[in-house]
Coordinates of N, CA and C in Angstrom, one line a residue:
M20 N 11.2 3.5 -21.6 CA 10.9 4.3 -20.3 C 11.6 3.5 -19.4
N21 N 12.1 4.3 -18.1 CA 12.7 3.6 -17.0 C 11.7 3.7 -15.8
F22 N 11.7 2.6 -15.1 CA 10.6 2.3 -13.9 C 11.7 2.0 -12.9
N23 N 11.2 2.6 -11.6 CA 11.7 2.3 -10.6 C 11.0 1.0 -9.9
I24 N 12.2 0.0 -9.5 CA 11.5 -1.1 -9.1 C 12.4 -1.5 -7.8
A25 N 11.4 -2.5 -6.9 CA 12.1 -3.0 -5.6 C 12.1 -4.5 -6.0
H26 N 13.0 -5.2 -5.9 CA 13.1 -6.6 -6.0 C 13.6 -7.1 -4.7
V27 N 12.7 -7.4 -3.7 CA 13.1 -7.9 -2.5 C 12.5 -9.3 -2.0
N28 N 12.9 -10.0 -1.2 CA 12.5 -11.1 -0.5 C 11.6 -10.7 0.8
I29 N 10.3 -11.1 0.6 CA 9.4 -11.0 1.6 C 8.7 -12.5 1.8
Q30 N 9.1 -12.5 3.3 CA 8.4 -13.9 3.8 C 8.7 -15.1 3.0
G31 N 10.2 -15.0 2.5 CA 10.6 -16.0 1.5 C 10.1 -16.2 0.3
Q32 N 9.5 -15.0 -0.2 CA 8.8 -14.8 -1.8 C 10.0 -13.9 -2.2
N33 N 10.1 -14.0 -3.8 CA 11.1 -12.9 -4.3 C 9.7 -12.1 -5.0
C34 N 9.7 -10.8 -4.5 CA 8.7 -9.8 -4.8 C 9.3 -8.7 -5.6
L35 N 8.4 -8.3 -6.7 CA 8.7 -7.1 -7.6 C 7.7 -6.3 -7.2
I36 N 8.1 -5.1 -7.1 CA 7.5 -3.9 -6.8 C 7.7 -2.8 -7.9
C37 N 6.8 -2.4 -8.7 CA 7.2 -1.4 -9.7 C 6.4 -0.2 -9.3
E38 N 7.2 1.1 -9.7 CA 6.7 2.2 -9.6 C 6.1 2.6 -11.1
A39 N 4.7 2.2 -11.2 CA 4.0 2.5 -12.5 C 2.6 2.4 -12.2
N40 N 1.6 2.9 -13.1 CA 0.5 2.9 -13.3 C 0.0 2.7 -14.8
A41 N -1.3 2.6 -15.2 CA -1.8 2.3 -16.6 C -2.2 3.8 -17.0
Q42 N -2.2 4.3 -17.9 CA -2.7 5.8 -18.3 C -4.0 5.6 -18.2
D43 N -4.9 4.9 -18.3 CA -6.2 4.9 -18.3 C -6.8 4.7 -16.9
G44 N -6.0 4.0 -16.0 CA -6.2 3.8 -14.6 C -7.2 2.6 -14.4
T45 N -7.5 1.7 -15.6 CA -8.2 0.4 -15.0 C -7.5 -0.6 -14.8
D46 N -8.3 -1.5 -14.1 CA -7.6 -2.9 -13.7 C -7.1 -3.9 -14.8
R47 N -7.9 -3.5 -15.8 CA -7.1 -4.4 -16.9 C -6.1 -3.9 -17.5
S48 N -5.9 -2.4 -17.7 CA -4.6 -1.8 -18.0 C -3.5 -2.2 -16.9
R49 N -3.9 -1.9 -15.8 CA -2.7 -2.2 -14.7 C -2.2 -3.6 -15.1
S50 N -3.0 -4.6 -15.3 CA -2.8 -6.0 -15.2 C -1.8 -6.4 -16.3
A51 N -2.2 -5.5 -17.5 CA -1.2 -5.7 -18.7 C 0.2 -4.9 -18.5
V52 N 0.4 -3.7 -17.8 CA 1.4 -3.1 -17.5 C 2.3 -3.9 -16.4
L53 N 1.6 -4.7 -15.6 CA 2.4 -5.3 -14.6 C 3.1 -6.7 -15.2
A54 N 2.3 -7.3 -16.3 CA 2.8 -8.4 -16.9 C 4.1 -8.2 -17.6
R55 N 4.0 -6.9 -18.5 CA 5.1 -6.5 -19.3 C 6.5 -6.1 -18.4
L56 N 6.0 -5.7 -17.3 CA 7.2 -5.4 -16.4 C 7.6 -6.6 -15.5
V57 N 6.8 -7.6 -15.2 CA 7.3 -8.9 -14.8 C 8.3 -9.6 -15.9
A58 N 7.8 -9.7 -16.9 CA 8.2 -10.3 -18.4 C 9.8 -9.6 -18.4
A59 N 9.9 -8.3 -18.3 CA 11.0 -7.6 -18.7 C 12.1 -8.0 -17.5
A60 N 11.3 -8.1 -16.2 CA 12.5 -8.3 -15.0 C 12.9 -9.7 -15.2
R61 N 12.0 -10.8 -15.5 CA 12.6 -11.9 -15.8 C 13.5 -12.3 -16.9
A62 N 13.3 -11.2 -18.0 CA 14.3 -11.3 -19.1 C 15.8 -11.0 -18.5
K63 N 15.8 -10.0 -17.4 CA 16.9 -9.7 -16.6 C 17.4 -10.7 -15.7
N64 N 16.8 -11.7 -15.6 CA 17.3 -12.9 -14.4 C 17.1 -12.5 -13.2
L65 N 15.8 -11.7 -13.3 CA 15.3 -11.6 -11.6 C 14.0 -12.5 -11.4
R66 N 14.1 -13.3 -10.4 CA 13.2 -14.3 -10.1 C 11.9 -13.5 -9.5
V67 N 10.7 -13.9 -9.9 CA 9.6 -13.1 -9.4 C 8.5 -14.1 -9.4
D68 N 8.1 -14.1 -7.9 CA 7.0 -15.1 -7.3 C 5.7 -14.3 -7.3
K69 N 5.8 -13.2 -6.6 CA 4.7 -12.2 -6.7 C 5.2 -10.9 -7.2
S70 N 4.1 -10.1 -7.5 CA 4.5 -8.6 -8.1 C 3.2 -7.7 -7.7
A71 N 3.6 -6.4 -7.9 CA 2.7 -5.4 -7.7 C 3.1 -3.9 -8.3
L72 N 2.3 -3.3 -8.7 CA 2.6 -1.9 -9.0 C 2.0 -0.9 -7.7
A73 N 2.9 0.0 -7.7 CA 2.8 1.1 -6.5 C 2.6 2.6 -7.5
Y74 N 1.7 3.1 -7.1 CA 1.4 4.3 -7.8 C 0.6 5.2 -6.8
T75 N 0.3 6.4 -7.1 CA -0.3 7.4 -6.5 C -1.6 7.9 -7.2
E76 N -2.8 7.9 -6.5 CA -4.0 8.3 -6.9 C -4.8 9.2 -5.8
Y77 N -4.9 10.5 -6.3 CA -5.7 11.2 -5.6 C -5.1 11.6 -4.3
G78 N -3.5 11.6 -4.3 CA -2.7 12.1 -3.4 C -2.1 10.8 -2.3
R79 N -2.9 9.8 -2.7 CA -2.7 8.4 -1.7 C -1.9 7.1 -2.5
L80 N -1.1 6.6 -1.9 CA -0.1 5.8 -2.4 C -1.1 4.4 -2.4
K81 N -1.2 3.8 -3.6 CA -1.9 2.3 -3.7 C -1.1 1.6 -4.5
F82 N -1.8 0.3 -4.2 CA -0.8 -0.9 -4.8 C -2.0 -1.8 -5.6
Y83 N -1.7 -2.3 -6.7 CA -2.2 -3.2 -7.7 C -1.4 -4.6 -7.9
G84 N -1.9 -5.8 -7.8 CA -1.1 -7.0 -8.0 C -1.7 -7.9 -7.1
T85 N -0.6 -9.1 -6.9 CA -0.8 -10.3 -6.0 C -1.5 -9.6 -5.1
P86 N -2.7 -10.3 -4.8 CA -3.7 -9.6 -3.3 C -2.8 -9.9 -1.9
D87 N -2.0 -10.8 -1.8 CA -1.4 -11.1 -0.5 C -0.3 -9.9 -0.2
L88 N 0.5 -9.6 -1.5 CA 1.5 -8.8 -1.5 C 1.0 -7.4 -1.4
V89 N -0.2 -7.0 -1.9 CA -0.8 -5.9 -1.8 C -1.2 -5.6 -0.4
K90 N -1.7 -6.6 0.2 CA -2.1 -6.4 1.8 C -0.9 -6.1 2.6
F91 N 0.1 -6.9 2.3 CA 1.2 -6.6 3.2 C 2.1 -5.3 2.6
L92 N 2.0 -4.9 1.4 CA 2.6 -3.5 1.2 C 1.8 -2.4 2.0
A93 N 0.1 -2.6 1.8 CA -0.5 -1.7 2.6 C -0.4 -1.5 3.7
N94 N 0.0 -2.8 4.8 CA 0.2 -2.7 5.8 C 1.6 -2.3 6.6
N95 N 2.7 -2.5 5.5 CA 4.1 -2.3 6.1 C 4.9 -1.1 5.3
G96 N 4.2 -0.8 4.3 CA 4.7 0.4 3.3 C 5.5 -0.1 2.2
L97 N 6.1 0.8 1.7 CA 6.8 0.5 0.4 C 8.4 0.5 0.7
P98 N 9.0 -0.8 0.1 CA 10.2 -0.7 0.4 C 11.1 0.1 -0.7
N99 N 12.2 0.5 -0.3 CA 13.1 1.5 -1.0 C 13.4 0.6 -2.4
W100 N 13.7 1.5 -3.4 CA 13.6 1.2 -4.9 C 15.1 0.5 -4.9
T101 N 15.5 -0.6 -5.5 CA 16.7 -1.5 -5.9 C 16.9 -1.4 -7.0
H102 N 16.2 -1.3 -8.1 CA 16.8 -1.2 -9.3 C 16.0 -0.3 -10.3
T103 N 16.5 0.0 -11.6 CA 15.9 0.5 -12.5 C 15.5 -0.2 -13.8
L104 N 14.4 -0.4 -14.2 CA 14.1 -1.3 -15.3 C 13.6 -0.6 -16.7
T105 N 14.3 -1.0 -17.5 CA 14.1 -0.2 -18.8 C 13.1 -1.0 -19.8
L106 N 12.1 -0.1 -20.4 CA 11.2 -1.2 -21.1 C 11.3 -0.2 -22.7

């Protein structure tokens, strides 16, 4: 599967934002999906200090991941996608 990702520097931190969600929509599953995507990004030599998923739920953009990154994204919006990651 291909996933859109944004690998950006936000406030001095290397952040990975992935366009993905867990099939069952639980936080436990989202955590597992995020861990797999972070591992895949690191395998491609991307440095990741903080990470989050970006997904749409009931027509609203939502985020899941590192709490301060999630808060930043909720307040400032989603950056443009910079890469595609294949799992």
